[in-house]
Amino acid sequence: MSDVIGAATFRTPAEAYDRHIGRYGRELARALTTAAAVRPGGRALDVGCGPGALTSELVALLGAERVAAVDPSAPFADACRRRLPGVRVEVASAEALPFAAAAFDHALAQLVVNFMTAPPAGVRELRRVTRRGGTVAAAVWDYAGEMTLLRRFWDAAIALDPTAASRDEGRCMPFCTPDELADLWSQAGLADVGVADAVVSAGYEDFEDLWQPLELGVAPSGAYATSLPPEERAALKEELRRRLGVGDPDRPFELNARAWVVTGRVV
Ligand SMILES: C[S@@+](CC[C@H](N)C(=O)[O-])C[C@H]1O[C@@H](n2cnc3c(N)ncnc32)[C@H](O)[C@@H]1O
């Protein structure tokens, strides 16, 4: 995957991510930990932790000493370590996890599988570090459908610049449909594979609150917005506002986002 649509777009300050996709993170983490049946007393690994949305939900459920996290982005791993003292946080990728076999009851990845360099190898690693009977689970956005913010963003971008289609996450992200995810999990040797949807929401104070994080270049959407010269960027901002149906840009509003949640058991 190229730098403009891949993992490189997350080597940005954690605060930029918090204000963009991070707004949806904690609610999605609750859906993911529920689907994975994470319970007090278990040990869990958060793979691709980012600044720590899922990690903090795991800490609330299990306690910091029973949670570990990894991310290949050093600024995100640092932010996660700072925010959640006591959690072991390493700079590492899913494809090479620095943990012994069967070290955890659960290995989870929230909004990460589609950014992995080698998703089949990454999911096999999640399985390796999870004990027999434990769960491996992940959530990915429904980029092509009901992840409202990103869907409207790319629709607006393509309407103004058809070449943006090559960066549309709904078209170029792998493993973002229920069938693809179920196959990925089954081929990694996981049993009782299931995929369900989770719809979460985020509130915005006004349209500027939604737009400003994109100006910081975070994630593939922010990387695209900041690649545009000022006039085209302003046109994209206006087209996005129109497509989101935000009539008065100064009023608060809320957006929904659908993710697919895949689960499997280690046998
Ligand atoms: C959309 S963010 C999700 C962050 C966090 N899990 C959350 O829900 O807020 C994607 C994350 O995947 C990480 N990532 C990219 N490639 C990865 C890989 N091969 N293995 C693990 N994490 C990866 C990025 O650095 C980034 O933190």
PDB file of C-alpha atoms and ligand atoms in Angstrom:
ATOM      1  CA  MET A   1       0.000   0.000   0.000  1.00  0.00           C
ATOM      2  CA  SER A   2       1.383   3.427  -0.894  1.00  0.00           C
ATOM      3  CA  ASP A   3       2.392   5.987   1.748  1.00  0.00           C
ATOM      4  CA  VAL A   4      -0.575   8.284   0.983  1.00  0.00           C
ATOM      5  CA  ILE A   5      -3.197   5.661   1.791  1.00  0.00           C
ATOM      6  CA  GLY A   6      -1.274   3.451   4.217  1.00  0.00           C
ATOM      7  CA  ALA A   7       0.304   3.247   7.641  1.00  0.00           C
ATOM      8  CA  ALA A   8       2.652   6.211   7.017  1.00  0.00           C
ATOM      9  CA  THR A   9      -0.337   8.587   7.361  1.00  0.00           C
ATOM     10  CA  PHE A  10      -0.432   7.740  11.096  1.00  0.00           C
ATOM     11  CA  ARG A  11       3.035   9.109  11.912  1.00  0.00           C
ATOM     12  CA  THR A  12       1.342  12.308  13.080  1.00  0.00           C
ATOM     13  CA  PRO A  13       0.707  13.796  16.549  1.00  0.00           C
ATOM     14  CA  ALA A  14      -1.781  11.712  18.545  1.00  0.00           C
ATOM     15  CA  GLU A  15      -3.985  14.774  19.163  1.00  0.00           C
ATOM     16  CA  ALA A  16      -4.702  15.088  15.427  1.00  0.00           C
ATOM     17  CA  TYR A  17      -5.897  11.483  15.345  1.00  0.00           C
ATOM     18  CA  ASP A  18      -7.983  11.973  18.514  1.00  0.00           C
ATOM     19  CA  ARG A  19      -9.930  14.766  16.828  1.00  0.00           C
ATOM     20  CA  HIS A  20     -10.433  12.854  13.565  1.00  0.00           C
ATOM     21  CA  ILE A  21     -11.121   9.087  13.709  1.00  0.00           C
ATOM     22  CA  GLY A  22     -10.302   8.879  17.420  1.00  0.00           C
ATOM     23  CA  ARG A  23     -13.694  10.369  18.296  1.00  0.00           C
ATOM     24  CA  TYR A  24     -15.356   7.091  17.433  1.00  0.00           C
ATOM     25  CA  GLY A  25     -12.763   4.911  19.129  1.00  0.00           C
ATOM     26  CA  ARG A  26     -14.011   4.397  22.661  1.00  0.00           C
ATOM     27  CA  GLU A  27     -17.558   3.429  21.645  1.00  0.00           C
ATOM     28  CA  LEU A  28     -16.206   1.074  18.992  1.00  0.00           C
ATOM     29  CA  ALA A  29     -13.840  -0.423  21.576  1.00  0.00           C
ATOM     30  CA  ARG A  30     -16.819  -1.268  23.770  1.00  0.00           C
ATOM     31  CA  ALA A  31     -18.473  -3.102  20.859  1.00  0.00           C
ATOM     32  CA  LEU A  32     -15.232  -4.959  20.051  1.00  0.00           C
ATOM     33  CA  THR A  33     -14.473  -6.057  23.623  1.00  0.00           C
ATOM     34  CA  THR A  34     -18.086  -7.214  24.048  1.00  0.00           C
ATOM     35  CA  ALA A  35     -17.928  -9.243  20.807  1.00  0.00           C
ATOM     36  CA  ALA A  36     -14.605 -10.771  21.930  1.00  0.00           C
ATOM     37  CA  ALA A  37     -16.070 -11.634  25.365  1.00  0.00           C
ATOM     38  CA  VAL A  38     -13.275  -9.829  27.259  1.00  0.00           C
ATOM     39  CA  ARG A  39     -13.885 -10.383  30.976  1.00  0.00           C
ATOM     40  CA  PRO A  40     -12.110  -9.379  34.197  1.00  0.00           C
ATOM     41  CA  GLY A  41      -9.250 -11.765  34.965  1.00  0.00           C
ATOM     42  CA  GLY A  42      -8.211 -12.159  31.307  1.00  0.00           C
ATOM     43  CA  ARG A  43      -5.077 -10.840  29.585  1.00  0.00           C
ATOM     44  CA  ALA A  44      -5.378  -8.893  26.347  1.00  0.00           C
ATOM     45  CA  LEU A  45      -3.181  -7.479  23.590  1.00  0.00           C
ATOM     46  CA  ASP A  46      -4.182  -4.408  21.550  1.00  0.00           C
ATOM     47  CA  VAL A  47      -2.489  -4.587  18.125  1.00  0.00           C
ATOM     48  CA  GLY A  48      -2.174  -1.249  16.294  1.00  0.00           C
ATOM     49  CA  CYS A  49      -3.203   0.563  19.460  1.00  0.00           C
ATOM     50  CA  GLY A  50      -2.805   4.104  18.100  1.00  0.00           C
ATOM     51  CA  PRO A  51      -3.094   6.641  20.944  1.00  0.00           C
ATOM     52  CA  GLY A  52      -5.005   4.040  22.990  1.00  0.00           C
ATOM     53  CA  ALA A  53      -8.798   4.083  22.486  1.00  0.00           C
ATOM     54  CA  LEU A  54      -9.136   0.284  22.707  1.00  0.00           C
ATOM     55  CA  THR A  55      -6.225  -0.003  25.167  1.00  0.00           C
ATOM     56  CA  SER A  56      -8.020   2.280  27.618  1.00  0.00           C
ATOM     57  CA  GLU A  57     -11.218   0.240  27.368  1.00  0.00           C
ATOM     58  CA  LEU A  58      -9.151  -2.917  28.037  1.00  0.00           C
ATOM     59  CA  VAL A  59      -7.513  -1.250  31.048  1.00  0.00           C
ATOM     60  CA  ALA A  60     -10.961  -0.351  32.410  1.00  0.00           C
ATOM     61  CA  LEU A  61     -12.045  -3.994  32.071  1.00  0.00           C
ATOM     62  CA  LEU A  62      -8.868  -5.846  33.078  1.00  0.00           C
ATOM     63  CA  GLY A  63      -6.428  -3.454  34.818  1.00  0.00           C
ATOM     64  CA  ALA A  64      -3.229  -2.046  33.271  1.00  0.00           C
ATOM     65  CA  GLU A  65      -1.007  -4.939  34.350  1.00  0.00           C
ATOM     66  CA  ARG A  66      -3.079  -7.389  32.296  1.00  0.00           C
ATOM     67  CA  VAL A  67      -2.971  -5.335  29.074  1.00  0.00           C
ATOM     68  CA  ALA A  68      -0.238  -4.937  26.437  1.00  0.00           C
ATOM     69  CA  ALA A  69      -0.274  -2.876  23.256  1.00  0.00           C
ATOM     70  CA  VAL A  70       1.813  -2.416  20.097  1.00  0.00           C
ATOM     71  CA  ASP A  71       1.901   0.083  17.250  1.00  0.00           C
ATOM     72  CA  PRO A  72       4.539   0.708  14.552  1.00  0.00           C
ATOM     73  CA  SER A  73       3.975   4.500  14.841  1.00  0.00           C
ATOM     74  CA  ALA A  74       6.352   5.827  17.527  1.00  0.00           C
ATOM     75  CA  PRO A  75       4.292   9.006  18.278  1.00  0.00           C
ATOM     76  CA  PHE A  76       1.154   6.894  18.769  1.00  0.00           C
ATOM     77  CA  ALA A  77       2.926   4.283  20.926  1.00  0.00           C
ATOM     78  CA  ASP A  78       4.402   7.111  23.052  1.00  0.00           C
ATOM     79  CA  ALA A  79       0.976   8.715  23.496  1.00  0.00           C
ATOM     80  CA  CYS A  80      -0.556   5.374  24.502  1.00  0.00           C
ATOM     81  CA  ARG A  81       2.269   4.751  27.034  1.00  0.00           C
ATOM     82  CA  ARG A  82       1.878   8.269  28.497  1.00  0.00           C
ATOM     83  CA  ARG A  83      -1.909   8.030  28.753  1.00  0.00           C
ATOM     84  CA  LEU A  84      -2.020   4.540  30.242  1.00  0.00           C
ATOM     85  CA  PRO A  85       0.773   4.060  32.786  1.00  0.00           C
ATOM     86  CA  GLY A  86       1.411   0.431  33.667  1.00  0.00           C
ATOM     87  CA  VAL A  87       0.514  -0.934  30.226  1.00  0.00           C
ATOM     88  CA  ARG A  88       3.428  -2.545  28.350  1.00  0.00           C
ATOM     89  CA  VAL A  89       3.467  -0.616  25.043  1.00  0.00           C
ATOM     90  CA  GLU A  90       5.951  -1.592  22.308  1.00  0.00           C
ATOM     91  CA  VAL A  91       6.737  -0.115  18.910  1.00  0.00           C
ATOM     92  CA  ALA A  92       6.024  -3.188  16.763  1.00  0.00           C
ATOM     93  CA  SER A  93       3.878  -4.440  13.893  1.00  0.00           C
ATOM     94  CA  ALA A  94       1.219  -7.126  13.852  1.00  0.00           C
ATOM     95  CA  GLU A  95       3.343  -9.216  11.510  1.00  0.00           C
ATOM     96  CA  ALA A  96       6.128  -9.625  14.141  1.00  0.00           C
ATOM     97  CA  LEU A  97       4.697  -9.448  17.656  1.00  0.00           C
ATOM     98  CA  PRO A  98       7.293  -9.343  20.463  1.00  0.00           C
ATOM     99  CA  PHE A  99       5.392 -11.804  22.714  1.00  0.00           C
ATOM    100  CA  ALA A 100       5.567 -15.512  23.489  1.00  0.00           C
ATOM    101  CA  ALA A 101       3.052 -17.970  22.061  1.00  0.00           C
ATOM    102  CA  ALA A 102      -0.236 -18.208  23.998  1.00  0.00           C
ATOM    103  CA  ALA A 103       0.642 -15.183  26.188  1.00  0.00           C
ATOM    104  CA  PHE A 104      -2.888 -13.688  26.014  1.00  0.00           C
ATOM    105  CA  ASP A 105      -6.539 -14.672  26.309  1.00  0.00           C
ATOM    106  CA  HIS A 106      -7.493 -12.128  23.644  1.00  0.00           C
ATOM    107  CA  ALA A 107      -5.670 -10.432  20.767  1.00  0.00           C
ATOM    108  CA  LEU A 108      -7.628  -7.518  19.302  1.00  0.00           C
ATOM    109  CA  ALA A 109      -7.036  -5.070  16.461  1.00  0.00           C
ATOM    110  CA  GLN A 110      -9.286  -2.031  16.076  1.00  0.00           C
ATOM    111  CA  LEU A 111      -9.248  -0.330  12.636  1.00  0.00           C
ATOM    112  CA  VAL A 112      -5.878  -1.897  11.796  1.00  0.00           C
ATOM    113  CA  VAL A 113      -6.240  -5.028   9.618  1.00  0.00           C
ATOM    114  CA  ASN A 114      -6.636  -3.039   6.385  1.00  0.00           C
ATOM    115  CA  PHE A 115      -3.453  -1.064   7.134  1.00  0.00           C
ATOM    116  CA  MET A 116      -1.280  -4.125   7.808  1.00  0.00           C
ATOM    117  CA  THR A 117       1.560  -4.786   5.376  1.00  0.00           C
ATOM    118  CA  ALA A 118       0.635  -8.484   5.254  1.00  0.00           C
ATOM    119  CA  PRO A 119      -2.807  -9.101   6.817  1.00  0.00           C
ATOM    120  CA  PRO A 120      -2.682 -12.952   6.610  1.00  0.00           C
ATOM    121  CA  ALA A 121       0.673 -12.982   8.422  1.00  0.00           C
ATOM    122  CA  GLY A 122      -0.584 -10.389  10.917  1.00  0.00           C
ATOM    123  CA  VAL A 123      -3.701 -12.387  11.816  1.00  0.00           C
ATOM    124  CA  ARG A 124      -1.606 -15.573  12.160  1.00  0.00           C
ATOM    125  CA  GLU A 125       0.557 -13.668  14.661  1.00  0.00           C
ATOM    126  CA  LEU A 126      -2.532 -12.583  16.622  1.00  0.00           C
ATOM    127  CA  ARG A 127      -3.518 -16.258  16.743  1.00  0.00           C
ATOM    128  CA  ARG A 128      -0.013 -17.367  17.804  1.00  0.00           C
ATOM    129  CA  VAL A 129       0.067 -15.086  20.860  1.00  0.00           C
ATOM    130  CA  THR A 130      -3.444 -16.135  21.981  1.00  0.00           C
ATOM    131  CA  ARG A 131      -3.968 -19.241  24.123  1.00  0.00           C
ATOM    132  CA  ARG A 132      -6.139 -22.144  22.959  1.00  0.00           C
ATOM    133  CA  GLY A 133      -9.792 -21.249  23.571  1.00  0.00           C
ATOM    134  CA  GLY A 134      -9.000 -17.518  23.497  1.00  0.00           C
ATOM    135  CA  THR A 135     -10.389 -15.006  20.984  1.00  0.00           C
ATOM    136  CA  VAL A 136      -8.874 -13.079  18.103  1.00  0.00           C
ATOM    137  CA  ALA A 137     -11.068 -10.185  17.009  1.00  0.00           C
ATOM    138  CA  ALA A 138     -10.933  -7.047  14.900  1.00  0.00           C
ATOM    139  CA  ALA A 139     -13.046  -4.146  13.711  1.00  0.00           C
ATOM    140  CA  VAL A 140     -12.728  -2.386  10.336  1.00  0.00           C
ATOM    141  CA  TRP A 141     -14.789   0.482   8.948  1.00  0.00           C
ATOM    142  CA  ASP A 142     -17.460  -0.092   6.345  1.00  0.00           C
ATOM    143  CA  TYR A 143     -15.553   2.390   4.159  1.00  0.00           C
ATOM    144  CA  ALA A 144     -17.626   1.623   1.062  1.00  0.00           C
ATOM    145  CA  GLY A 145     -20.936   2.120   2.869  1.00  0.00           C
ATOM    146  CA  GLU A 146     -21.951   3.501   6.225  1.00  0.00           C
ATOM    147  CA  MET A 147     -18.792   5.086   7.658  1.00  0.00           C
ATOM    148  CA  THR A 148     -20.472   8.424   7.021  1.00  0.00           C
ATOM    149  CA  LEU A 149     -17.550  10.815   7.538  1.00  0.00           C
ATOM    150  CA  LEU A 150     -15.096   8.972   5.283  1.00  0.00           C
ATOM    151  CA  ARG A 151     -17.685   7.937   2.684  1.00  0.00           C
ATOM    152  CA  ARG A 152     -18.878  11.535   2.228  1.00  0.00           C
ATOM    153  CA  PHE A 153     -15.276  12.779   2.282  1.00  0.00           C
ATOM    154  CA  TRP A 154     -14.216  10.552  -0.630  1.00  0.00           C
ATOM    155  CA  ASP A 155     -17.468  11.134  -2.544  1.00  0.00           C
ATOM    156  CA  ALA A 156     -16.828  14.889  -2.287  1.00  0.00           C
ATOM    157  CA  ALA A 157     -13.168  14.483  -3.279  1.00  0.00           C
ATOM    158  CA  ILE A 158     -14.003  12.359  -6.346  1.00  0.00           C
ATOM    159  CA  ALA A 159     -16.779  14.751  -7.450  1.00  0.00           C
ATOM    160  CA  LEU A 160     -14.183  17.548  -7.637  1.00  0.00           C
ATOM    161  CA  ASP A 161     -11.208  15.454  -8.735  1.00  0.00           C
ATOM    162  CA  PRO A 162     -11.915  12.062 -10.373  1.00  0.00           C
ATOM    163  CA  THR A 163      -8.286  10.976  -9.818  1.00  0.00           C
ATOM    164  CA  ALA A 164      -9.036  10.900  -6.058  1.00  0.00           C
ATOM    165  CA  ALA A 165     -10.823   7.580  -6.766  1.00  0.00           C
ATOM    166  CA  SER A 166      -7.440   5.837  -6.559  1.00  0.00           C
ATOM    167  CA  ARG A 167      -7.176   6.984  -2.904  1.00  0.00           C
ATOM    168  CA  ASP A 168     -10.806   6.290  -1.924  1.00  0.00           C
ATOM    169  CA  GLU A 169     -10.577   3.936   1.065  1.00  0.00           C
ATOM    170  CA  GLY A 170     -13.920   2.381   0.023  1.00  0.00           C
ATOM    171  CA  ARG A 171     -12.234   1.128  -3.143  1.00  0.00           C
ATOM    172  CA  CYS A 172      -8.626   0.509  -2.202  1.00  0.00           C
ATOM    173  CA  MET A 173      -8.753  -0.844   1.360  1.00  0.00           C
ATOM    174  CA  PRO A 174      -8.571  -4.645   1.573  1.00  0.00           C
ATOM    175  CA  PHE A 175     -10.478  -6.757   4.109  1.00  0.00           C
ATOM    176  CA  CYS A 176     -13.324  -4.307   4.682  1.00  0.00           C
ATOM    177  CA  THR A 177     -16.285  -6.550   3.839  1.00  0.00           C
ATOM    178  CA  PRO A 178     -17.830  -9.308   5.994  1.00  0.00           C
ATOM    179  CA  ASP A 179     -16.904 -12.046   3.464  1.00  0.00           C
ATOM    180  CA  GLU A 180     -13.266 -10.968   3.124  1.00  0.00           C
ATOM    181  CA  LEU A 181     -12.872 -10.742   6.892  1.00  0.00           C
ATOM    182  CA  ALA A 182     -14.470 -14.140   7.510  1.00  0.00           C
ATOM    183  CA  ASP A 183     -12.139 -15.726   4.912  1.00  0.00           C
ATOM    184  CA  LEU A 184      -9.083 -14.018   6.423  1.00  0.00           C
ATOM    185  CA  TRP A 185      -9.978 -15.326   9.880  1.00  0.00           C
ATOM    186  CA  SER A 186     -10.748 -18.869   8.650  1.00  0.00           C
ATOM    187  CA  GLN A 187      -7.559 -19.037   6.592  1.00  0.00           C
ATOM    188  CA  ALA A 188      -5.554 -18.042   9.682  1.00  0.00           C
ATOM    189  CA  GLY A 189      -6.845 -21.259  11.276  1.00  0.00           C
ATOM    190  CA  LEU A 190      -9.415 -19.669  13.609  1.00  0.00           C
ATOM    191  CA  ALA A 191     -12.642 -21.511  14.486  1.00  0.00           C
ATOM    192  CA  ASP A 192     -16.237 -20.372  15.099  1.00  0.00           C
ATOM    193  CA  VAL A 193     -15.656 -17.331  12.897  1.00  0.00           C
ATOM    194  CA  GLY A 194     -18.392 -14.700  12.997  1.00  0.00           C
ATOM    195  CA  VAL A 195     -18.869 -11.189  11.584  1.00  0.00           C
ATOM    196  CA  ALA A 196     -21.378  -8.653  12.939  1.00  0.00           C
ATOM    197  CA  ASP A 197     -21.860  -4.945  12.478  1.00  0.00           C
ATOM    198  CA  ALA A 198     -21.366  -2.196  15.065  1.00  0.00           C
ATOM    199  CA  VAL A 199     -22.795   1.288  14.576  1.00  0.00           C
ATOM    200  CA  VAL A 200     -21.163   4.033  16.655  1.00  0.00           C
ATOM    201  CA  SER A 201     -21.462   7.812  16.620  1.00  0.00           C
ATOM    202  CA  ALA A 202     -19.439  10.964  17.261  1.00  0.00           C
ATOM    203  CA  GLY A 203     -20.493  14.518  18.070  1.00  0.00           C
ATOM    204  CA  TYR A 204     -19.051  17.692  16.511  1.00  0.00           C
ATOM    205  CA  GLU A 205     -19.330  21.194  17.982  1.00  0.00           C
ATOM    206  CA  ASP A 206     -19.588  22.681  14.494  1.00  0.00           C
ATOM    207  CA  PHE A 207     -18.326  21.986  10.963  1.00  0.00           C
ATOM    208  CA  GLU A 208     -14.908  23.540  11.719  1.00  0.00           C
ATOM    209  CA  ASP A 209     -14.519  20.956  14.511  1.00  0.00           C
ATOM    210  CA  LEU A 210     -14.841  18.204  11.888  1.00  0.00           C
ATOM    211  CA  TRP A 211     -12.661  19.901   9.254  1.00  0.00           C
ATOM    212  CA  GLN A 212      -9.674  21.117  11.315  1.00  0.00           C
ATOM    213  CA  PRO A 213      -8.120  17.678  12.024  1.00  0.00           C
ATOM    214  CA  LEU A 214      -8.098  16.971   8.273  1.00  0.00           C
ATOM    215  CA  GLU A 215      -5.858  20.037   7.877  1.00  0.00           C
ATOM    216  CA  LEU A 216      -3.302  18.268  10.105  1.00  0.00           C
ATOM    217  CA  GLY A 217      -2.721  15.570   7.480  1.00  0.00           C
ATOM    218  CA  VAL A 218      -3.720  12.609   9.632  1.00  0.00           C
ATOM    219  CA  ALA A 219      -4.993   9.330   8.089  1.00  0.00           C
ATOM    220  CA  PRO A 220      -5.429   8.829   4.313  1.00  0.00           C
ATOM    221  CA  SER A 221      -8.235  11.444   4.234  1.00  0.00           C
ATOM    222  CA  GLY A 222      -6.113  14.134   5.928  1.00  0.00           C
ATOM    223  CA  ALA A 223      -3.121  13.250   3.732  1.00  0.00           C
ATOM    224  CA  TYR A 224      -5.306  13.813   0.661  1.00  0.00           C
ATOM    225  CA  ALA A 225      -6.789  17.100   1.946  1.00  0.00           C
ATOM    226  CA  THR A 226      -3.357  18.560   2.716  1.00  0.00           C
ATOM    227  CA  SER A 227      -2.013  17.499  -0.693  1.00  0.00           C
ATOM    228  CA  LEU A 228      -4.382  20.014  -2.339  1.00  0.00           C
ATOM    229  CA  PRO A 229      -3.551  23.670  -3.027  1.00  0.00           C
ATOM    230  CA  PRO A 230      -5.572  26.156  -0.872  1.00  0.00           C
ATOM    231  CA  GLU A 231      -8.336  26.888  -3.421  1.00  0.00           C
ATOM    232  CA  GLU A 232      -9.041  23.202  -4.116  1.00  0.00           C
ATOM    233  CA  ARG A 233      -8.899  22.444  -0.401  1.00  0.00           C
ATOM    234  CA  ALA A 234     -11.500  25.127   0.277  1.00  0.00           C
ATOM    235  CA  ALA A 235     -13.722  23.689  -2.480  1.00  0.00           C
ATOM    236  CA  LEU A 236     -13.422  20.204  -0.950  1.00  0.00           C
ATOM    237  CA  LYS A 237     -14.340  21.580   2.470  1.00  0.00           C
ATOM    238  CA  GLU A 238     -17.482  23.184   1.053  1.00  0.00           C
ATOM    239  CA  GLU A 239     -18.457  20.086  -0.966  1.00  0.00           C
ATOM    240  CA  LEU A 240     -18.020  17.882   2.103  1.00  0.00           C
ATOM    241  CA  ARG A 241     -20.182  20.198   4.225  1.00  0.00           C
ATOM    242  CA  ARG A 242     -22.885  20.101   1.549  1.00  0.00           C
ATOM    243  CA  ARG A 243     -22.768  16.297   1.210  1.00  0.00           C
ATOM    244  CA  LEU A 244     -22.946  15.832   4.985  1.00  0.00           C
ATOM    245  CA  GLY A 245     -26.103  17.959   5.007  1.00  0.00           C
ATOM    246  CA  VAL A 246     -24.610  20.407   7.524  1.00  0.00           C
ATOM    247  CA  GLY A 247     -26.812  23.410   6.735  1.00  0.00           C
ATOM    248  CA  ASP A 248     -25.629  25.824   9.438  1.00  0.00           C
ATOM    249  CA  PRO A 249     -21.843  25.318   9.835  1.00  0.00           C
ATOM    250  CA  ASP A 250     -21.918  26.827  13.348  1.00  0.00           C
ATOM    251  CA  ARG A 251     -24.329  24.305  14.884  1.00  0.00           C
ATOM    252  CA  PRO A 252     -23.431  21.019  16.602  1.00  0.00           C
ATOM    253  CA  PHE A 253     -24.203  17.742  14.813  1.00  0.00           C
ATOM    254  CA  GLU A 254     -23.593  14.010  15.084  1.00  0.00           C
ATOM    255  CA  LEU A 255     -22.486  11.365  12.576  1.00  0.00           C
ATOM    256  CA  ASN A 256     -22.872   7.583  12.611  1.00  0.00           C
ATOM    257  CA  ALA A 257     -20.227   5.132  11.520  1.00  0.00           C
ATOM    258  CA  ARG A 258     -20.612   1.419  10.819  1.00  0.00           C
ATOM    259  CA  ALA A 259     -17.811  -1.070  11.389  1.00  0.00           C
ATOM    260  CA  TRP A 260     -17.586  -4.808  10.765  1.00  0.00           C
ATOM    261  CA  VAL A 261     -16.480  -6.807  13.784  1.00  0.00           C
ATOM    262  CA  VAL A 262     -14.922 -10.229  13.146  1.00  0.00           C
ATOM    263  CA  THR A 263     -14.276 -12.795  15.879  1.00  0.00           C
ATOM    264  CA  GLY A 264     -12.693 -16.248  15.956  1.00  0.00           C
ATOM    265  CA  ARG A 265     -11.546 -18.805  18.532  1.00  0.00           C
ATOM    266  CA  VAL A 266      -8.083 -20.332  18.789  1.00  0.00           C
ATOM    267  CA  VAL A 267      -8.129 -24.146  18.532  1.00  0.00           C
TER     268      VAL A 267
HETATM  269  C1  LIG B   1      -6.927   3.896  12.201  1.00  0.00           C
HETATM  270  S1  LIG B   1      -5.609   3.712  13.311  1.00  0.00           S
HETATM  271  C2  LIG B   1      -6.371   2.805  14.639  1.00  0.00           C
HETATM  272  C3  LIG B   1      -5.750   3.094  15.992  1.00  0.00           C
HETATM  273  C4  LIG B   1      -6.473   2.507  17.188  1.00  0.00           C
HETATM  274  N1  LIG B   1      -6.519   1.063  17.139  1.00  0.00           N
HETATM  275  C5  LIG B   1      -7.881   3.079  17.333  1.00  0.00           C
HETATM  276  O1  LIG B   1      -8.846   2.333  17.234  1.00  0.00           O
HETATM  277  O2  LIG B   1      -7.996   4.292  17.507  1.00  0.00           O
HETATM  278  C6  LIG B   1      -4.616   2.496  12.529  1.00  0.00           C
HETATM  279  C7  LIG B   1      -3.398   2.108  13.342  1.00  0.00           C
HETATM  280  O3  LIG B   1      -2.771   0.948  12.768  1.00  0.00           O
HETATM  281  C8  LIG B   1      -1.397   1.101  12.930  1.00  0.00           C
HETATM  282  N2  LIG B   1      -0.745   0.166  11.990  1.00  0.00           N
HETATM  283  C9  LIG B   1      -0.429   0.366  10.697  1.00  0.00           C
HETATM  284  N3  LIG B   1       0.177  -0.723  10.183  1.00  0.00           N
HETATM  285  C10 LIG B   1       0.217  -1.635  11.182  1.00  0.00           C
HETATM  286  C11 LIG B   1       0.755  -2.964  11.295  1.00  0.00           C
HETATM  287  N4  LIG B   1       1.341  -3.572  10.262  1.00  0.00           N
HETATM  288  N5  LIG B   1       0.667  -3.598  12.485  1.00  0.00           N
HETATM  289  C12 LIG B   1       0.070  -2.985  13.539  1.00  0.00           C
HETATM  290  N6  LIG B   1      -0.430  -1.732  13.490  1.00  0.00           N
HETATM  291  C13 LIG B   1      -0.355  -1.073  12.335  1.00  0.00           C
HETATM  292  C14 LIG B   1      -1.167   2.581  12.657  1.00  0.00           C
HETATM  293  O4  LIG B   1       0.093   3.035  13.098  1.00  0.00           O
HETATM  294  C15 LIG B   1      -2.336   3.191  13.397  1.00  0.00           C
HETATM  295  O5  LIG B   1      -2.030   3.462  14.741  1.00  0.00           O
END
